[in-house]
């Protein structure tokens, strides 16, 4: 039997408004056979349902019984609408027929949520008597609401699909970029195009920008208050400061259409199919590219105000999904949509709308949306939106299904009880994908707050604490993260204040892990593993480093891959950027960079300042 795909959640609204929901369900005369039989079946497993309901965290025993009462009312309505009912199986069409007949709007959403809980109970306890295929369909239907539209993919002919993708400006501009790259282009030590190549590459994707060594760092302004680009174009220090080029580049490399080497980029094997393949091959590649581009665009963390970025992300997803329906969002009503449909508070709706509007308008320019007064998705792109929707929902479900994520709050602002004040943790902190490996072994109190652990990581690796950071346990996702309170006194959305959580509340057994991400541009990912639990007396002065390896990277050096290439270039007199990189690193004549060097005394000197 297929496993439930429903994210665990509170069965909200059952107790407070249950009577209103029940009274809204039309009460048909109870046929003595079908309904009486269904009612007896429900009564037979009522006690087990109550235990399951409580274990799921869906509510109390009283709410569980009220849910069963509601299900009996739903079965009555089902009988009236369809002429039959069963307590242990439903079909996709039966559920749709009942919902359409009831026309309950908000009440229907609550009933669907309750219905979903009930179906999950049947599936997980082996009581579902329908087919596995039908169960998947039912789960797909009942997973739909959650405030977001359900994507209905239109049927297109092969010719319509081929022409639709070929006419997308996004595909056309990407094709121009691939033709310009031709057999390959040179890269800098950080894996980016050289300054002289930024202008032609940006022109391919429709942007007036050029590389300039003395260009000021592109700021991350308050959403809605971006400075207009001057006529001479945007001056940037890196291709990654050109948003559209950056996302297209990331998508191409992620799909293997571009292959990055130490000093150059070259086309992947599928580029020939992209440029000269059959219509079917081009459609397949275009479909995958548009889907991955949209996901990369949604995940493009470039907002200076974290709460606006997260809320703008949610609003962008909602607008994309609404754009596949008959009721797309009006361009001049995005603020109201944020307030009403997305359910955002007043203070957040405006800034979230500003954050999302520019990105949605960019998607219009790229052909994702049709032109006009609404954010209406082009028919050929709807299938890609459906794939994005499935991916976003799957990512959200992993947050709840992964047993390692039991840290989510059990009390306001805290994952669990306080850590043992008499325990010391031996942690190994490894910079992910570093080669040669860069790691530190440190001792910290189990009672240390995550904010204090942040300071330990910074000191242990020699970081300068000049960028944003976050902690997560298990999968890195948009929810369940730990971050500091923002400059405005507000906590970033879907996160917990790192100062309120102790390391020992998240790690309690050897080999359990945390993830620490520093600088959302370079993406320095640190894996933190609990190696040993020691008594406070034997640990000595804390925090303290006991071992390590590898030179800590320089800030803004392009991530692990960029830093590796920077070291190689600095040590190779034949490398084209050799002199520039050495100057950037501040190296003296004859001095080399030793990537394996590590000084325990220097590291502990920095950690001593935290005591």
XYZ file of C-alpha atoms in Angstrom:
611
model
C 0.000 0.000 0.000
C 1.460 3.417 -0.923
C 2.703 5.467 1.988
C 0.910 8.715 2.765
C 2.310 11.839 1.143
C 0.562 14.196 3.542
C 2.770 16.452 5.636
C 2.025 15.987 9.313
C 0.016 18.949 10.534
C -2.426 20.072 13.151
C -6.044 19.404 12.249
C -6.910 23.050 12.668
C -10.450 24.266 13.000
C -12.009 20.933 13.993
C -12.788 21.789 17.613
C -13.509 25.493 17.347
C -15.630 25.388 14.190
C -16.543 21.746 13.868
C -20.248 22.284 14.461
C -20.360 24.951 11.759
C -18.642 22.606 9.305
C -20.981 19.735 10.206
C -24.077 21.906 9.863
C -22.876 22.959 6.430
C -22.924 19.356 5.190
C -26.384 18.495 3.824
C -27.982 15.722 5.850
C -29.508 13.115 3.555
C -32.004 10.582 4.868
C -29.912 7.688 6.122
C -30.376 4.616 3.933
C -30.456 1.710 6.344
C -27.932 -0.566 4.648
C -25.010 1.443 3.165
C -24.767 4.146 5.818
C -25.489 1.851 8.745
C -22.747 -0.491 7.531
C -20.265 2.391 7.096
C -21.108 3.723 10.537
C -20.476 0.306 12.122
C -17.102 0.091 10.380
C -16.105 3.501 11.747
C -17.241 2.525 15.250
C -15.134 -0.646 15.076
C -11.852 1.249 14.810
C -12.767 4.441 16.700
C -10.447 3.685 19.631
C -7.450 3.028 17.358
C -8.231 6.176 15.340
C -8.117 8.267 18.519
C -4.645 6.924 19.420
C -3.390 7.447 15.853
C -4.863 10.953 15.756
C -3.069 11.930 18.969
C 0.234 10.333 17.866
C 0.113 12.332 14.613
C -0.178 15.518 16.669
C -3.459 16.302 14.913
C -5.346 17.075 18.138
C -6.938 15.716 21.276
C -9.102 12.631 21.772
C -12.225 14.813 21.785
C -11.197 16.347 18.451
C -10.562 12.866 17.063
C -14.088 11.778 17.935
C -15.482 14.966 16.444
C -13.530 14.166 13.269
C -15.198 10.755 13.065
C -18.604 12.417 13.500
C -17.706 14.713 10.626
C -16.681 11.740 8.481
C -20.053 10.110 9.093
C -21.698 13.350 7.924
C -19.445 13.366 4.843
C -20.453 9.771 4.054
C -24.092 10.822 4.286
C -23.428 13.646 1.847
C -21.523 11.265 -0.429
C -24.468 8.891 -0.535
C -26.822 11.707 -1.448
C -24.534 12.950 -4.245
C -23.242 9.664 -5.701
C -25.795 7.062 -4.609
C -23.258 5.014 -2.644
C -20.627 5.197 0.096
C -17.904 3.187 1.803
C -16.014 3.827 5.034
C -12.763 2.319 3.718
C -12.364 3.532 0.130
C -13.089 6.620 -1.940
C -12.384 7.596 -5.514
C -10.982 10.800 -6.937
C -14.244 11.477 -8.804
C -16.429 10.823 -5.742
C -14.508 13.362 -3.663
C -14.702 15.976 -6.430
C -18.446 15.384 -6.795
C -19.046 15.867 -3.070
C -16.929 19.022 -2.854
C -18.533 20.579 -5.939
C -22.004 19.779 -4.638
C -21.330 21.298 -1.204
C -19.839 24.611 -2.485
C -18.547 25.440 0.986
C -15.444 27.551 0.155
C -13.515 27.835 3.464
C -15.559 25.043 5.059
C -14.691 22.765 2.155
C -10.977 23.276 2.802
C -11.398 22.213 6.429
C -13.448 19.182 5.414
C -10.859 18.186 2.811
C -8.132 18.423 5.428
C -10.162 16.216 7.742
C -10.881 13.793 4.893
C -7.160 13.641 4.158
C -6.385 12.719 7.774
C -8.978 9.983 7.643
C -7.624 8.531 4.368
C -4.101 8.543 5.814
C -5.354 6.592 8.806
C -6.907 3.981 6.518
C -3.719 3.682 4.457
C -1.277 3.562 7.371
C -3.280 1.002 9.357
C -3.986 -1.297 6.392
C -7.729 -0.577 6.311
C -7.817 1.007 2.854
C -9.724 -1.411 0.574
C -9.388 0.481 -2.715
C -6.578 0.090 -5.219
C -3.120 1.539 -4.693
C -3.531 3.605 -7.871
C -6.749 5.144 -6.595
C -5.116 5.912 -3.246
C -2.376 7.867 -5.059
C -5.042 9.846 -6.951
C -6.957 10.578 -3.762
C -3.797 11.736 -1.992
C -2.959 13.989 -4.923
C -6.414 15.582 -4.794
C -6.549 15.977 -1.032
C -3.005 17.404 -0.931
C -4.058 20.183 -3.243
C -5.483 23.016 -1.111
C -3.106 24.380 1.547
C -3.981 27.819 0.145
C -2.439 27.059 -3.278
C -4.128 26.315 -6.577
C -4.123 22.818 -8.059
C -2.334 22.792 -11.418
C -4.373 21.419 -14.317
C -2.063 20.821 -17.283
C -3.717 21.571 -20.649
C -3.465 19.035 -23.459
C -1.286 20.361 -26.276
C -0.466 18.836 -29.625
C 3.177 18.053 -30.386
C 3.254 21.002 -32.770
C 1.754 23.375 -30.177
C 4.272 22.241 -27.583
C 7.213 22.532 -29.990
C 6.202 25.990 -31.221
C 5.326 27.151 -27.708
C 8.791 26.424 -26.322
C 10.532 27.747 -29.450
C 8.705 31.074 -29.039
C 9.639 31.527 -25.366
C 12.114 34.413 -24.948
C 13.780 32.384 -22.166
C 14.572 29.560 -24.599
C 15.591 31.978 -27.352
C 17.990 33.900 -25.097
C 19.469 30.712 -23.669
C 20.027 29.478 -27.217
C 21.875 32.717 -28.030
C 24.083 32.215 -24.963
C 24.899 28.633 -25.953
C 25.742 29.730 -29.509
C 27.991 32.489 -28.146
C 29.831 30.052 -25.853
C 30.363 27.906 -28.960
C 33.221 25.486 -28.210
C 34.121 27.163 -24.935
C 35.067 30.345 -23.075
C 37.736 31.151 -20.516
C 36.881 31.306 -16.814
C 38.485 33.094 -13.880
C 39.863 31.235 -10.872
C 36.450 31.565 -9.185
C 34.654 29.781 -12.037
C 33.069 32.904 -13.569
C 33.353 34.439 -17.026
C 36.179 36.921 -17.456
C 35.266 40.610 -17.148
C 35.632 41.213 -20.892
C 33.079 38.472 -21.631
C 30.339 39.686 -19.270
C 28.946 42.244 -21.754
C 28.412 39.837 -24.688
C 27.089 37.098 -22.386
C 24.646 39.512 -20.729
C 23.555 40.791 -24.152
C 22.651 37.228 -25.153
C 20.119 37.064 -22.305
C 18.776 40.564 -22.936
C 20.651 42.541 -20.264
C 22.788 45.653 -20.722
C 25.705 45.007 -18.364
C 29.472 45.055 -18.515
C 32.299 43.923 -16.292
C 34.468 46.518 -14.627
C 37.306 45.835 -12.204
C 36.580 49.033 -10.266
C 32.804 48.549 -10.201
C 31.246 49.008 -6.756
C 29.777 45.910 -5.116
C 26.165 45.617 -6.263
C 24.060 46.334 -3.160
C 21.020 44.349 -2.117
C 18.443 47.114 -1.742
C 15.147 47.128 0.066
C 12.666 45.381 -2.275
C 10.771 47.941 -4.326
C 13.463 50.613 -3.929
C 16.053 49.372 -6.419
C 17.989 52.114 -8.176
C 17.258 52.343 -11.926
C 19.951 51.030 -14.251
C 21.732 53.861 -16.068
C 21.716 54.098 -19.871
C 25.321 52.934 -20.115
C 24.276 49.710 -18.420
C 24.948 47.910 -15.177
C 28.614 47.823 -14.111
C 29.474 44.640 -12.237
C 32.522 42.934 -10.775
C 31.222 39.439 -11.562
C 28.778 37.759 -13.929
C 26.950 36.517 -10.828
C 25.809 40.094 -10.159
C 23.655 39.928 -13.333
C 20.589 38.059 -11.956
C 19.120 36.591 -15.163
C 22.525 35.539 -16.481
C 23.371 34.037 -13.098
C 20.193 31.895 -12.913
C 20.426 30.755 -16.547
C 24.100 29.881 -16.029
C 23.333 27.907 -12.858
C 20.544 26.041 -14.639
C 22.702 25.164 -17.631
C 25.545 23.895 -15.451
C 23.138 22.026 -13.181
C 21.666 20.179 -16.189
C 25.081 19.414 -17.662
C 24.457 21.592 -20.708
C 27.549 23.526 -19.691
C 30.574 21.812 -18.140
C 32.909 23.856 -15.956
C 36.608 23.076 -15.959
C 39.462 24.623 -13.965
C 40.025 27.412 -16.513
C 37.207 27.192 -19.050
C 33.584 26.307 -19.713
C 32.592 24.038 -22.576
C 29.275 22.766 -23.978
C 27.904 19.480 -22.674
C 26.891 16.585 -24.937
C 23.212 17.631 -25.012
C 23.912 21.086 -26.485
C 23.988 19.619 -29.995
C 20.478 18.206 -29.399
C 19.364 21.596 -28.018
C 20.599 23.439 -31.124
C 20.085 20.916 -33.921
C 18.063 18.037 -32.523
C 14.642 16.753 -33.540
C 11.524 18.669 -32.369
C 10.927 15.948 -29.774
C 14.487 16.268 -28.412
C 14.229 20.044 -28.233
C 10.881 19.878 -26.420
C 12.272 17.425 -23.865
C 15.285 19.635 -23.139
C 13.218 22.829 -23.108
C 10.674 21.349 -20.714
C 13.400 20.294 -18.296
C 15.271 23.579 -18.627
C 12.230 25.798 -17.941
C 11.355 23.685 -14.893
C 14.875 23.836 -13.465
C 15.154 27.544 -14.280
C 11.968 28.313 -12.335
C 13.207 26.312 -9.349
C 16.608 28.043 -9.466
C 14.890 31.417 -9.765
C 12.730 30.705 -6.726
C 15.815 29.663 -4.776
C 17.873 32.700 -5.832
C 18.652 34.235 -2.429
C 19.382 37.835 -3.350
C 17.191 39.814 -1.031
C 18.856 41.821 1.676
C 15.827 41.552 3.899
C 15.458 37.888 4.795
C 11.818 38.081 5.851
C 10.933 39.717 2.521
C 12.820 37.062 0.587
C 11.014 34.179 2.292
C 7.601 35.827 2.020
C 8.301 36.958 -1.526
C 9.161 33.336 -2.365
C 5.812 32.127 -1.022
C 3.975 34.873 -2.884
C 5.821 34.071 -6.119
C 4.881 30.381 -5.835
C 1.245 31.297 -5.131
C 1.136 33.691 -8.112
C 2.698 31.078 -10.420
C 0.124 28.486 -9.377
C -2.770 30.946 -9.628
C -1.505 31.802 -13.122
C -2.369 28.285 -14.285
C -6.041 28.689 -13.294
C -8.948 30.721 -14.596
C -8.345 33.282 -11.852
C -4.781 34.595 -12.258
C -3.470 37.424 -10.084
C -3.952 40.936 -11.482
C -0.657 42.795 -11.810
C -2.060 45.817 -10.005
C -3.469 43.700 -7.169
C -0.396 41.798 -5.955
C -0.483 43.568 -2.576
C -4.143 42.616 -2.072
C -3.392 39.045 -3.176
C -0.651 38.873 -0.525
C -3.132 40.028 2.114
C -6.114 37.925 1.129
C -5.074 34.786 -0.763
C -1.583 34.323 0.687
C -2.775 35.311 4.168
C 0.138 37.618 5.009
C -0.105 40.265 7.762
C -0.462 43.912 6.745
C 3.100 44.910 7.624
C 4.532 42.103 5.471
C 2.208 42.097 2.455
C 3.575 45.273 0.867
C 7.242 44.415 1.179
C 6.650 40.795 0.077
C 4.710 42.045 -2.952
C 7.560 44.409 -3.841
C 10.049 41.559 -3.524
C 7.955 39.268 -5.734
C 6.776 41.857 -8.284
C 10.151 42.499 -9.891
C 10.824 38.774 -10.228
C 7.337 38.098 -11.635
C 7.771 40.911 -14.156
C 11.124 39.411 -15.151
C 9.358 36.088 -15.730
C 6.896 37.927 -17.964
C 9.786 39.348 -19.963
C 11.135 35.813 -20.358
C 7.762 34.542 -21.583
C 6.689 32.508 -18.562
C 3.620 34.726 -18.220
C 1.560 36.152 -21.048
C 1.562 39.922 -21.459
C -1.476 41.834 -20.242
C -2.995 42.832 -16.954
C -2.680 39.433 -15.255
C 0.087 37.026 -14.297
C -1.332 34.324 -16.584
C 1.034 31.414 -17.317
C 1.535 30.513 -20.973
C -0.102 27.159 -21.809
C 3.179 25.464 -22.769
C 4.728 26.440 -19.414
C 1.892 25.060 -17.250
C 3.419 21.556 -17.291
C 6.638 23.058 -15.926
C 4.742 24.872 -13.158
C 3.142 21.534 -12.227
C 6.608 19.985 -11.919
C 7.799 22.935 -9.811
C 4.735 22.615 -7.589
C 5.424 18.915 -7.074
C 9.070 19.619 -6.215
C 8.202 22.388 -3.743
C 5.614 20.212 -2.006
C 8.040 17.270 -1.884
C 10.732 19.463 -0.325
C 8.242 20.605 2.291
C 7.202 17.024 3.086
C 10.819 15.943 3.603
C 11.024 18.479 6.394
C 8.374 16.557 8.304
C 9.014 12.972 7.177
C 12.736 12.963 8.045
C 13.048 11.576 11.568
C 16.099 13.738 12.118
C 13.871 16.805 12.056
C 12.143 16.117 15.348
C 13.702 19.363 16.572
C 10.761 21.437 15.326
C 9.230 23.382 18.216
C 7.363 21.455 20.891
C 7.016 24.630 22.928
C 7.026 28.259 21.754
C 10.488 29.034 20.395
C 12.179 25.885 21.679
C 12.798 22.412 20.227
C 12.788 20.600 23.538
C 13.966 20.666 27.144
C 17.192 22.344 28.248
C 20.536 20.674 27.528
C 22.645 19.035 30.230
C 24.762 21.826 31.760
C 27.356 19.285 32.927
C 28.091 17.863 29.461
C 30.703 18.939 26.939
C 30.365 18.107 23.258
C 33.257 17.168 20.995
C 32.215 18.357 17.547
C 33.921 17.793 14.212
C 33.176 20.645 11.818
C 33.980 19.902 8.164
C 33.740 22.274 5.231
C 31.694 20.248 2.781
C 33.379 19.226 -0.519
C 36.678 20.859 0.439
C 39.749 19.226 -1.122
C 42.101 18.793 0.615
C 39.638 18.484 3.522
C 39.249 21.527 5.779
C 37.980 20.593 9.244
C 38.202 21.485 12.920
C 37.569 19.448 16.086
C 36.236 21.641 18.890
C 34.916 21.267 22.435
C 31.863 23.317 23.437
C 29.354 23.147 26.305
C 26.213 21.176 25.420
C 24.319 24.144 26.854
C 25.877 26.588 24.356
C 23.317 28.474 22.292
C 23.473 28.146 18.511
C 24.421 31.811 18.382
C 27.493 30.953 20.458
C 28.279 27.985 18.218
C 28.140 30.397 15.261
C 30.913 32.423 16.920
C 32.941 29.239 17.477
C 32.700 28.243 13.807
C 33.672 31.748 12.702
C 36.747 31.774 14.947
C 37.769 28.183 14.197
C 37.849 28.756 10.437
C 39.018 32.357 10.511
C 35.835 33.794 8.977
C 35.099 37.503 9.395
C 31.333 37.245 10.165
C 30.542 39.603 7.290
C 27.709 37.575 5.736
C 24.408 35.993 6.734
C 24.237 32.469 8.118
C 21.822 29.783 9.286
C 21.744 26.461 11.086
C 19.565 23.494 10.168
C 19.226 19.912 11.354
C 18.798 17.241 8.706
C 17.741 18.604 5.302
C 18.413 22.218 4.440
C 14.954 23.560 3.660
C 12.945 26.739 3.780
C 11.423 25.774 7.087
C 12.884 24.572 10.372
C 16.044 26.684 10.250
C 17.735 28.644 13.038
C 18.875 32.211 12.431
C 19.561 35.372 14.432
C 16.863 38.004 14.872
C 16.990 40.555 12.039
C 18.149 44.136 12.272
C 14.480 45.187 12.471
C 13.844 43.054 15.554
C 11.830 40.460 13.616
C 12.636 36.778 13.307
C 13.123 35.547 9.708
C 10.058 33.647 8.572
C 10.017 29.864 9.121
C 13.004 30.037 11.436
C 13.685 29.956 15.171
C 15.916 32.432 16.994
C 19.330 30.770 17.236
C 19.941 32.471 20.585
C 16.993 30.580 22.102
C 18.177 27.078 21.163
C 20.995 25.091 22.774
C 23.255 22.717 20.877
C 22.261 19.924 23.258
C 18.603 20.377 22.348
C 19.375 19.378 18.764
C 22.196 16.868 19.258
C 21.952 14.156 21.902
C 23.555 11.063 20.355
C 26.900 10.387 18.706
C 26.961 10.879 14.910
C 23.969 13.227 14.957
C 24.544 16.252 12.752
C 23.816 19.925 12.251
C 24.439 21.988 9.130
C 25.824 25.525 9.278
C 25.701 27.629 6.115
C 27.734 30.836 5.898
C 27.474 33.413 3.084
C 24.437 32.559 0.959
C 26.346 33.670 -2.139
C 29.494 31.548 -1.790
C 27.493 28.931 0.155
C 30.114 27.666 2.601
C 28.385 24.571 4.015
C 29.801 23.197 7.276
C 28.788 19.721 8.476
C 28.837 19.583 12.289
C 28.945 16.058 13.769
C 28.684 15.113 17.447
C 31.656 12.770 18.045
C 31.844 12.431 21.826
C 29.962 13.505 24.958
C 32.390 14.355 27.784
C 32.053 15.345 31.410
C 32.460 19.037 32.103
C 35.404 18.412 34.455
C 37.583 16.650 31.876
C 36.972 19.169 29.081
C 39.044 22.076 30.378
C 38.590 25.667 29.241
C 35.833 26.127 26.640
C 35.464 26.672 23.777
C 38.656 24.982 22.591
C 40.017 23.406 19.412
C 41.864 20.083 19.769
C 42.712 19.275 16.169
C 42.156 20.321 12.588
C 43.437 20.394 9.041
C 43.370 22.667 6.035
C 43.759 26.394 5.545
C 40.602 28.403 6.154
C 39.405 29.969 2.867
C 39.379 33.698 2.179
C 36.068 35.549 2.329
C 34.315 36.130 -1.033
C 36.565 33.644 -2.840
C 33.732 31.938 -4.723
C 32.889 28.959 -2.537
C 34.810 25.707 -2.213
C 35.349 25.316 -5.952
C 36.397 28.954 -6.390
C 38.818 28.809 -3.453
C 40.437 25.609 -4.762
C 41.039 27.227 -8.130
C 42.252 30.423 -6.515
C 44.917 28.483 -4.563
C 45.957 26.635 -7.716
C 46.244 29.897 -9.679
C 48.193 31.673 -6.944
C 50.756 28.871 -6.881
C 51.062 28.493 -10.679
C 53.136 31.241 -12.351
C 51.844 30.086 -15.737
C 48.196 30.750 -14.832
C 46.716 33.746 -16.653
C 45.329 35.401 -13.492
C 48.383 34.496 -11.404
C 49.467 38.087 -10.634
C 45.909 39.356 -9.979
C 45.088 36.526 -7.573
C 48.351 36.898 -5.665
C 47.690 40.607 -5.282
C 44.123 39.916 -4.162
C 45.412 37.452 -1.543
C 48.132 39.868 -0.409
C 50.970 37.395 -0.984
C 54.599 38.471 -0.787
C 57.068 37.606 -3.592
C 57.957 33.919 -3.409
C 55.215 33.157 -0.856
C 53.004 30.167 -1.630
C 49.562 29.187 -0.401
C 49.631 25.880 1.476
C 46.034 24.554 1.405
C 46.864 21.923 4.053
C 48.331 24.318 6.606
C 46.667 24.602 10.004
C 47.779 26.311 13.211
C 46.227 24.955 16.411
C 47.719 27.740 18.591
C 46.378 30.490 16.300
C 42.946 28.864 16.237
C 42.779 28.620 20.025
C 43.966 32.202 20.354
C 40.889 33.294 18.413
C 38.612 30.977 20.414
C 40.038 32.283 23.692
C 38.419 35.649 22.949
C 34.982 33.986 23.167
C 35.403 32.787 26.769
